[in-house]
Amino acid sequence: MNRVSSSEINLFPINESNHSQLLEIKKRGISYCVTSFKRGAEDEAVLDKIGYFAQKQDEVVGYFALRPEGNFAHLDECCLLSTFGDQETIEVLFAKIKAIGQAKHYAYLLAWTITPFKSVFEQLGGQLSQVVPSEMIVQNRLAYYLTVVDEPWIDLPTAGLVCLKGDQVLLAYSKNKKAWYLPGGKIDPGENSQEALIREIEEELSLSLQPDRLSFLTRIVAPAYGEKKNIMMQQDCYLYDIKQDKIEVANEIGGVEYFSLAEYIQHQIPVPGVLKVFEFLTTKWK
């Protein structure tokens, strides 16, 4: 089996003059990532992304393609020749992919794969997303978050409040992080998520939640916005019927407002956890 060190793998950009090599690599190789969206001819679509060939000495042994979105990037494609598909080579290649992500100041990478390669991404330190679009579930696709730093993910337990008005979700503006979030916050030692949520909402919105109107909705796993690049939010989300309850925001909160997904994406900085909530609700409503 071939063993490849970091110094032996070089990268060079995919462009119009060399992208025809993709088809040969795909025929002979193993695709560890599957595109996260529908496009036309995939070999041509790579030109719309940030793509690189991986080369060992004079042989092209694989390629990958990144698709930027906001402050992160999708690892849409990653293919290695089958003779170079050992875990050590995969780790070397992904270290280089992460280095590119770090150089381009991405907060994280999101890689789509299929069940047979689940162990590969787990060994790479990937964190499985708990919520994926329904069409991806049908296709047995999995989404893994990858850090762009040489540090493992660290879990941050939080609790979030989900209040709905039609297809809109109530969000609170954080003055510190300058972004709109689900109301809620971190879980302190000795608290469960519901206790933490009741405490946080009292502090943020001067609202006393009634436990009989709270119901667990889902757990969201997503990179924590505004934190270090290896912090993974584990958020228990609770649905709440706010009725006519009065809200008075605390000093650190700049206001509360209802957003649809389209409104949120168009006008605000997309926070990964909030996007996952919308994704969950969209799947649930279908």
mmCIF file of C-alpha atoms in Angstrom:
data_model
loop_
_atom_site.group_PDB
_atom_site.id
_atom_site.type_symbol
_atom_site.label_atom_id
_atom_site.label_comp_id
_atom_site.label_asym_id
_atom_site.label_seq_id
_atom_site.Cartn_x
_atom_site.Cartn_y
_atom_site.Cartn_z
ATOM 1 C CA MET A 1 0.000 0.000 0.000
ATOM 2 C CA ASN A 2 1.275 3.495 -0.862
ATOM 3 C CA ARG A 3 2.147 5.743 2.058
ATOM 4 C CA VAL A 4 2.301 9.466 1.444
ATOM 5 C CA SER A 5 3.831 12.097 3.713
ATOM 6 C CA SER A 6 2.672 15.698 3.788
ATOM 7 C CA SER A 7 5.758 16.864 1.931
ATOM 8 C CA GLU A 8 5.103 14.394 -0.879
ATOM 9 C CA ILE A 9 1.647 15.719 -1.766
ATOM 10 C CA ASN A 10 1.483 18.946 -3.732
ATOM 11 C CA LEU A 11 -1.601 20.843 -4.816
ATOM 12 C CA PHE A 12 -2.226 22.772 -8.004
ATOM 13 C CA PRO A 13 -5.400 24.571 -9.089
ATOM 14 C CA ILE A 14 -8.007 23.045 -11.382
ATOM 15 C CA ASN A 15 -8.650 25.255 -14.395
ATOM 16 C CA GLU A 16 -10.090 25.093 -17.890
ATOM 17 C CA SER A 17 -6.873 23.764 -19.380
ATOM 18 C CA ASN A 18 -6.523 20.759 -17.061
ATOM 19 C CA HIS A 19 -9.983 19.916 -15.727
ATOM 20 C CA SER A 20 -10.404 17.100 -18.269
ATOM 21 C CA GLN A 21 -8.252 14.983 -15.923
ATOM 22 C CA LEU A 22 -11.208 14.854 -13.505
ATOM 23 C CA LEU A 23 -13.028 12.195 -15.495
ATOM 24 C CA GLU A 24 -10.069 9.826 -15.422
ATOM 25 C CA ILE A 25 -9.630 10.263 -11.669
ATOM 26 C CA LYS A 26 -13.345 9.668 -11.109
ATOM 27 C CA LYS A 27 -13.233 6.468 -13.149
ATOM 28 C CA ARG A 28 -10.284 5.095 -11.204
ATOM 29 C CA GLY A 29 -10.835 6.742 -7.849
ATOM 30 C CA ILE A 30 -12.968 6.728 -4.707
ATOM 31 C CA SER A 31 -15.226 9.729 -4.089
ATOM 32 C CA TYR A 32 -15.322 10.459 -0.370
ATOM 33 C CA CYS A 33 -17.545 13.531 -0.725
ATOM 34 C CA VAL A 34 -20.736 13.983 -2.701
ATOM 35 C CA THR A 35 -21.940 17.324 -3.957
ATOM 36 C CA SER A 36 -24.349 19.050 -1.557
ATOM 37 C CA PHE A 37 -26.478 20.586 -4.279
ATOM 38 C CA LYS A 38 -27.772 19.775 -7.755
ATOM 39 C CA ARG A 39 -25.738 20.979 -10.712
ATOM 40 C CA GLY A 40 -25.123 20.125 -14.324
ATOM 41 C CA ALA A 41 -22.072 18.199 -15.502
ATOM 42 C CA GLU A 42 -20.000 17.845 -12.347
ATOM 43 C CA ASP A 43 -16.624 18.100 -14.090
ATOM 44 C CA GLU A 44 -17.668 21.509 -15.453
ATOM 45 C CA ALA A 45 -19.251 22.562 -12.159
ATOM 46 C CA VAL A 46 -15.875 22.176 -10.434
ATOM 47 C CA LEU A 47 -14.691 25.217 -12.372
ATOM 48 C CA ASP A 48 -17.232 27.309 -10.448
ATOM 49 C CA LYS A 49 -15.615 26.288 -7.161
ATOM 50 C CA ILE A 50 -12.148 26.415 -5.603
ATOM 51 C CA GLY A 51 -10.668 23.175 -6.919
ATOM 52 C CA TYR A 52 -7.245 21.561 -6.594
ATOM 53 C CA PHE A 53 -5.557 18.479 -7.926
ATOM 54 C CA ALA A 54 -3.416 16.466 -5.492
ATOM 55 C CA GLN A 55 -0.134 15.278 -6.931
ATOM 56 C CA LYS A 56 2.519 12.890 -5.694
ATOM 57 C CA GLN A 57 5.763 13.355 -7.620
ATOM 58 C CA ASP A 58 4.569 13.342 -11.260
ATOM 59 C CA GLU A 59 1.282 11.503 -10.701
ATOM 60 C CA VAL A 60 -2.065 13.158 -10.088
ATOM 61 C CA VAL A 61 -3.618 11.060 -7.322
ATOM 62 C CA GLY A 62 -6.836 12.951 -6.581
ATOM 63 C CA TYR A 63 -8.687 16.240 -6.419
ATOM 64 C CA PHE A 64 -11.087 18.209 -4.256
ATOM 65 C CA ALA A 65 -13.382 21.215 -4.642
ATOM 66 C CA LEU A 66 -14.534 23.810 -2.113
ATOM 67 C CA ARG A 67 -17.657 25.943 -2.545
ATOM 68 C CA PRO A 68 -17.640 29.049 -0.331
ATOM 69 C CA GLU A 69 -20.874 30.112 1.364
ATOM 70 C CA GLY A 70 -20.786 33.011 3.775
ATOM 71 C CA ASN A 71 -18.077 32.460 6.375
ATOM 72 C CA PHE A 72 -17.607 28.732 5.645
ATOM 73 C CA ALA A 73 -17.139 26.417 2.674
ATOM 74 C CA HIS A 74 -18.707 23.179 1.473
ATOM 75 C CA LEU A 75 -16.274 20.403 0.641
ATOM 76 C CA ASP A 76 -18.399 19.371 -2.311
ATOM 77 C CA GLU A 77 -16.019 16.870 -3.870
ATOM 78 C CA CYS A 78 -12.999 14.875 -2.771
ATOM 79 C CA CYS A 79 -11.683 11.950 -4.794
ATOM 80 C CA LEU A 80 -8.536 9.828 -4.471
ATOM 81 C CA LEU A 81 -7.227 7.078 -6.692
ATOM 82 C CA SER A 82 -8.087 3.748 -5.063
ATOM 83 C CA THR A 83 -4.392 2.854 -4.667
ATOM 84 C CA PHE A 84 -3.963 5.909 -2.420
ATOM 85 C CA GLY A 85 -7.138 5.466 -0.378
ATOM 86 C CA ASP A 86 -5.542 4.484 2.933
ATOM 87 C CA GLN A 87 -6.394 6.462 6.072
ATOM 88 C CA GLU A 88 -2.906 7.949 6.350
ATOM 89 C CA THR A 89 -3.062 9.439 2.850
ATOM 90 C CA ILE A 90 -6.593 10.692 3.463
ATOM 91 C CA GLU A 91 -5.430 12.427 6.653
ATOM 92 C CA VAL A 92 -2.537 14.098 4.833
ATOM 93 C CA LEU A 93 -4.823 15.360 2.075
ATOM 94 C CA PHE A 94 -7.422 16.652 4.510
ATOM 95 C CA ALA A 95 -4.725 18.451 6.493
ATOM 96 C CA LYS A 96 -3.911 20.353 3.325
ATOM 97 C CA ILE A 97 -7.598 21.021 2.642
ATOM 98 C CA LYS A 98 -7.984 22.430 6.153
ATOM 99 C CA ALA A 99 -4.884 24.591 5.660
ATOM 100 C CA ILE A 100 -6.499 26.141 2.584
ATOM 101 C CA GLY A 101 -9.674 26.736 4.587
ATOM 102 C CA GLN A 102 -7.638 28.436 7.315
ATOM 103 C CA ALA A 103 -5.746 30.583 4.775
ATOM 104 C CA LYS A 104 -9.019 31.719 3.234
ATOM 105 C CA HIS A 105 -10.390 32.534 6.710
ATOM 106 C CA TYR A 106 -13.274 30.074 6.611
ATOM 107 C CA ALA A 107 -14.794 29.381 10.015
ATOM 108 C CA TYR A 108 -15.252 25.669 9.190
ATOM 109 C CA LEU A 109 -15.832 23.182 6.380
ATOM 110 C CA LEU A 110 -19.012 21.171 5.737
ATOM 111 C CA ALA A 111 -18.454 17.838 3.992
ATOM 112 C CA TRP A 112 -21.212 15.663 2.531
ATOM 113 C CA THR A 113 -20.567 11.947 2.320
ATOM 114 C CA ILE A 114 -22.380 8.617 2.319
ATOM 115 C CA THR A 115 -22.760 5.968 5.004
ATOM 116 C CA PRO A 116 -19.875 3.680 3.871
ATOM 117 C CA PHE A 117 -17.414 6.516 4.570
ATOM 118 C CA LYS A 118 -18.819 7.443 7.973
ATOM 119 C CA SER A 119 -15.817 5.980 9.807
ATOM 120 C CA VAL A 120 -13.399 7.904 7.575
ATOM 121 C CA PHE A 121 -14.836 11.247 8.652
ATOM 122 C CA GLU A 122 -15.110 10.201 12.274
ATOM 123 C CA GLN A 123 -11.390 9.373 12.269
ATOM 124 C CA LEU A 124 -10.761 12.803 10.761
ATOM 125 C CA GLY A 125 -12.486 14.364 13.774
ATOM 126 C CA GLY A 126 -15.630 15.340 11.887
ATOM 127 C CA GLN A 127 -18.770 16.210 13.852
ATOM 128 C CA LEU A 128 -21.965 14.740 12.412
ATOM 129 C CA SER A 129 -24.777 17.211 11.784
ATOM 130 C CA GLN A 130 -27.985 16.048 13.464
ATOM 131 C CA VAL A 131 -30.282 17.865 11.020
ATOM 132 C CA VAL A 132 -30.018 17.448 7.248
ATOM 133 C CA PRO A 133 -32.462 18.279 4.438
ATOM 134 C CA SER A 134 -35.018 15.544 3.761
ATOM 135 C CA GLU A 135 -33.780 14.964 0.202
ATOM 136 C CA MET A 136 -30.317 14.196 1.598
ATOM 137 C CA ILE A 137 -31.765 11.691 4.088
ATOM 138 C CA VAL A 138 -33.481 9.853 1.224
ATOM 139 C CA GLN A 139 -30.125 9.641 -0.558
ATOM 140 C CA ASN A 140 -28.421 8.331 2.620
ATOM 141 C CA ARG A 141 -26.146 11.342 2.733
ATOM 142 C CA LEU A 142 -24.432 12.532 5.883
ATOM 143 C CA ALA A 143 -23.068 15.983 6.697
ATOM 144 C CA TYR A 144 -19.873 16.368 8.732
ATOM 145 C CA TYR A 145 -18.428 19.574 10.141
ATOM 146 C CA LEU A 146 -14.637 19.780 9.912
ATOM 147 C CA THR A 147 -12.442 22.289 11.715
ATOM 148 C CA VAL A 148 -9.962 24.405 9.766
ATOM 149 C CA VAL A 149 -7.609 24.432 12.746
ATOM 150 C CA ASP A 150 -5.462 21.627 14.078
ATOM 151 C CA GLU A 151 -7.650 21.164 17.149
ATOM 152 C CA PRO A 152 -10.586 18.838 17.853
ATOM 153 C CA TRP A 153 -14.136 20.074 18.251
ATOM 154 C CA ILE A 154 -15.082 21.080 21.806
ATOM 155 C CA ASP A 155 -18.771 20.811 22.713
ATOM 156 C CA LEU A 156 -20.630 23.840 24.053
ATOM 157 C CA PRO A 157 -23.973 22.793 25.639
ATOM 158 C CA THR A 158 -26.694 25.424 25.151
ATOM 159 C CA ALA A 159 -30.471 25.789 25.179
ATOM 160 C CA GLY A 160 -32.586 27.738 22.695
ATOM 161 C CA LEU A 161 -36.166 29.005 22.597
ATOM 162 C CA VAL A 162 -38.220 28.507 19.423
ATOM 163 C CA CYS A 163 -41.294 30.737 19.135
ATOM 164 C CA LEU A 164 -43.188 30.647 15.854
ATOM 165 C CA LYS A 165 -45.499 32.990 13.995
ATOM 166 C CA GLY A 166 -46.488 31.248 10.769
ATOM 167 C CA ASP A 167 -43.235 30.430 8.989
ATOM 168 C CA GLN A 168 -41.303 32.983 11.049
ATOM 169 C CA VAL A 169 -39.039 32.333 14.034
ATOM 170 C CA LEU A 170 -38.436 34.756 16.907
ATOM 171 C CA LEU A 171 -34.778 35.819 17.111
ATOM 172 C CA ALA A 172 -32.881 38.078 19.496
ATOM 173 C CA TYR A 173 -30.062 40.421 18.476
ATOM 174 C CA SER A 174 -26.804 40.060 20.386
ATOM 175 C CA LYS A 175 -24.990 43.381 20.651
ATOM 176 C CA ASN A 176 -21.752 41.604 21.551
ATOM 177 C CA LYS A 177 -21.681 39.273 18.538
ATOM 178 C CA LYS A 178 -23.677 41.569 16.243
ATOM 179 C CA ALA A 179 -25.925 38.805 14.982
ATOM 180 C CA TRP A 180 -29.444 37.390 15.456
ATOM 181 C CA TYR A 181 -29.773 34.200 17.504
ATOM 182 C CA LEU A 182 -32.388 32.021 19.105
ATOM 183 C CA PRO A 183 -33.072 33.437 22.569
ATOM 184 C CA GLY A 184 -31.284 31.307 25.151
ATOM 185 C CA GLY A 185 -27.728 30.586 26.175
ATOM 186 C CA LYS A 186 -25.162 28.332 27.777
ATOM 187 C CA ILE A 187 -26.038 25.569 30.233
ATOM 188 C CA ASP A 188 -24.312 26.031 33.576
ATOM 189 C CA PRO A 189 -22.894 23.092 35.581
ATOM 190 C CA GLY A 190 -25.654 21.341 37.521
ATOM 191 C CA GLU A 191 -28.428 22.568 35.215
ATOM 192 C CA ASN A 192 -30.418 20.630 32.669
ATOM 193 C CA SER A 193 -31.243 22.324 29.384
ATOM 194 C CA GLN A 194 -34.775 23.318 30.369
ATOM 195 C CA GLU A 195 -33.589 24.904 33.626
ATOM 196 C CA ALA A 196 -30.891 26.785 31.742
ATOM 197 C CA LEU A 197 -33.395 28.033 29.175
ATOM 198 C CA ILE A 198 -35.802 29.320 31.822
ATOM 199 C CA ARG A 199 -32.932 31.168 33.545
ATOM 200 C CA GLU A 200 -31.505 32.634 30.320
ATOM 201 C CA ILE A 201 -34.867 33.840 29.009
ATOM 202 C CA GLU A 202 -35.596 35.544 32.321
ATOM 203 C CA GLU A 203 -32.219 37.304 32.085
ATOM 204 C CA GLU A 204 -32.428 38.227 28.388
ATOM 205 C CA LEU A 205 -36.114 38.951 27.840
ATOM 206 C CA SER A 206 -37.547 39.402 31.362
ATOM 207 C CA LEU A 207 -39.936 36.600 30.432
ATOM 208 C CA SER A 208 -40.925 33.877 32.905
ATOM 209 C CA LEU A 209 -41.403 30.730 30.857
ATOM 210 C CA GLN A 210 -44.242 28.445 31.896
ATOM 211 C CA PRO A 211 -42.947 24.843 31.896
ATOM 212 C CA ASP A 212 -46.326 23.463 30.800
ATOM 213 C CA ARG A 213 -46.030 25.523 27.569
ATOM 214 C CA LEU A 214 -42.512 24.281 26.823
ATOM 215 C CA SER A 215 -41.931 21.183 24.703
ATOM 216 C CA PHE A 216 -38.641 19.725 23.501
ATOM 217 C CA LEU A 217 -38.288 20.212 19.755
ATOM 218 C CA THR A 218 -34.874 18.952 18.641
ATOM 219 C CA ARG A 219 -31.138 19.101 19.272
ATOM 220 C CA ILE A 220 -29.112 21.288 16.935
ATOM 221 C CA VAL A 221 -25.427 20.586 16.334
ATOM 222 C CA ALA A 222 -23.575 23.403 14.588
ATOM 223 C CA PRO A 223 -20.344 25.419 14.849
ATOM 224 C CA ALA A 224 -20.744 28.165 17.446
ATOM 225 C CA TYR A 225 -20.813 31.571 15.798
ATOM 226 C CA GLY A 226 -18.484 34.171 17.309
ATOM 227 C CA GLU A 227 -16.476 31.584 19.246
ATOM 228 C CA LYS A 228 -13.114 29.922 18.562
ATOM 229 C CA LYS A 229 -13.042 27.894 15.346
ATOM 230 C CA ASN A 230 -13.220 24.541 17.150
ATOM 231 C CA ILE A 231 -16.284 25.187 19.337
ATOM 232 C CA MET A 232 -19.310 23.050 18.462
ATOM 233 C CA MET A 233 -22.680 24.141 19.808
ATOM 234 C CA GLN A 234 -24.916 21.368 21.104
ATOM 235 C CA GLN A 235 -28.245 23.129 21.509
ATOM 236 C CA ASP A 236 -31.431 21.671 22.958
ATOM 237 C CA CYS A 237 -34.279 23.597 21.335
ATOM 238 C CA TYR A 238 -37.666 23.994 23.005
ATOM 239 C CA LEU A 239 -40.874 25.065 21.321
ATOM 240 C CA TYR A 240 -42.849 27.659 23.274
ATOM 241 C CA ASP A 241 -46.275 29.212 22.795
ATOM 242 C CA ILE A 242 -45.488 32.814 23.685
ATOM 243 C CA LYS A 243 -49.111 33.984 23.321
ATOM 244 C CA GLN A 244 -49.368 37.650 24.422
ATOM 245 C CA ASP A 245 -46.504 37.534 26.927
ATOM 246 C CA LYS A 246 -44.628 40.819 27.281
ATOM 247 C CA ILE A 247 -40.909 40.933 26.409
ATOM 248 C CA GLU A 248 -38.457 43.456 27.829
ATOM 249 C CA VAL A 249 -34.938 42.983 26.488
ATOM 250 C CA ALA A 250 -31.818 43.194 28.647
ATOM 251 C CA ASN A 251 -28.927 45.576 27.920
ATOM 252 C CA GLU A 252 -26.930 43.016 25.908
ATOM 253 C CA ILE A 253 -29.923 42.344 23.630
ATOM 254 C CA GLY A 254 -30.556 44.846 20.850
ATOM 255 C CA GLY A 255 -34.114 43.733 20.169
ATOM 256 C CA VAL A 256 -36.295 40.799 19.138
ATOM 257 C CA GLU A 257 -37.919 40.197 15.784
ATOM 258 C CA TYR A 258 -39.621 37.451 13.786
ATOM 259 C CA PHE A 259 -37.866 36.256 10.603
ATOM 260 C CA SER A 260 -38.733 33.855 7.830
ATOM 261 C CA LEU A 261 -35.804 31.910 6.398
ATOM 262 C CA ALA A 262 -35.734 34.113 3.281
ATOM 263 C CA GLU A 263 -35.762 37.286 5.363
ATOM 264 C CA TYR A 264 -33.034 35.986 7.638
ATOM 265 C CA ILE A 265 -30.684 34.957 4.833
ATOM 266 C CA GLN A 266 -31.264 38.151 2.875
ATOM 267 C CA HIS A 267 -30.805 40.709 5.619
ATOM 268 C CA GLN A 268 -28.765 39.158 8.421
ATOM 269 C CA ILE A 269 -25.459 37.429 9.114
ATOM 270 C CA PRO A 270 -26.438 33.736 8.922
ATOM 271 C CA VAL A 271 -25.624 31.956 12.181
ATOM 272 C CA PRO A 272 -25.108 28.189 11.605
ATOM 273 C CA GLY A 273 -27.321 27.123 14.500
ATOM 274 C CA VAL A 274 -30.201 29.358 13.386
ATOM 275 C CA LEU A 275 -29.950 27.991 9.853
ATOM 276 C CA LYS A 276 -30.160 24.469 11.271
ATOM 277 C CA VAL A 277 -33.334 25.386 13.159
ATOM 278 C CA PHE A 278 -34.917 26.674 9.954
ATOM 279 C CA GLU A 279 -33.712 23.536 8.158
ATOM 280 C CA PHE A 280 -35.322 21.329 10.818
ATOM 281 C CA LEU A 281 -38.595 23.250 10.713
ATOM 282 C CA THR A 282 -38.699 23.176 6.912
ATOM 283 C CA THR A 283 -38.214 19.394 6.945
ATOM 284 C CA LYS A 284 -40.818 19.014 9.703
ATOM 285 C CA TRP A 285 -43.386 21.116 7.828
ATOM 286 C CA LYS A 286 -43.039 19.117 4.585
#
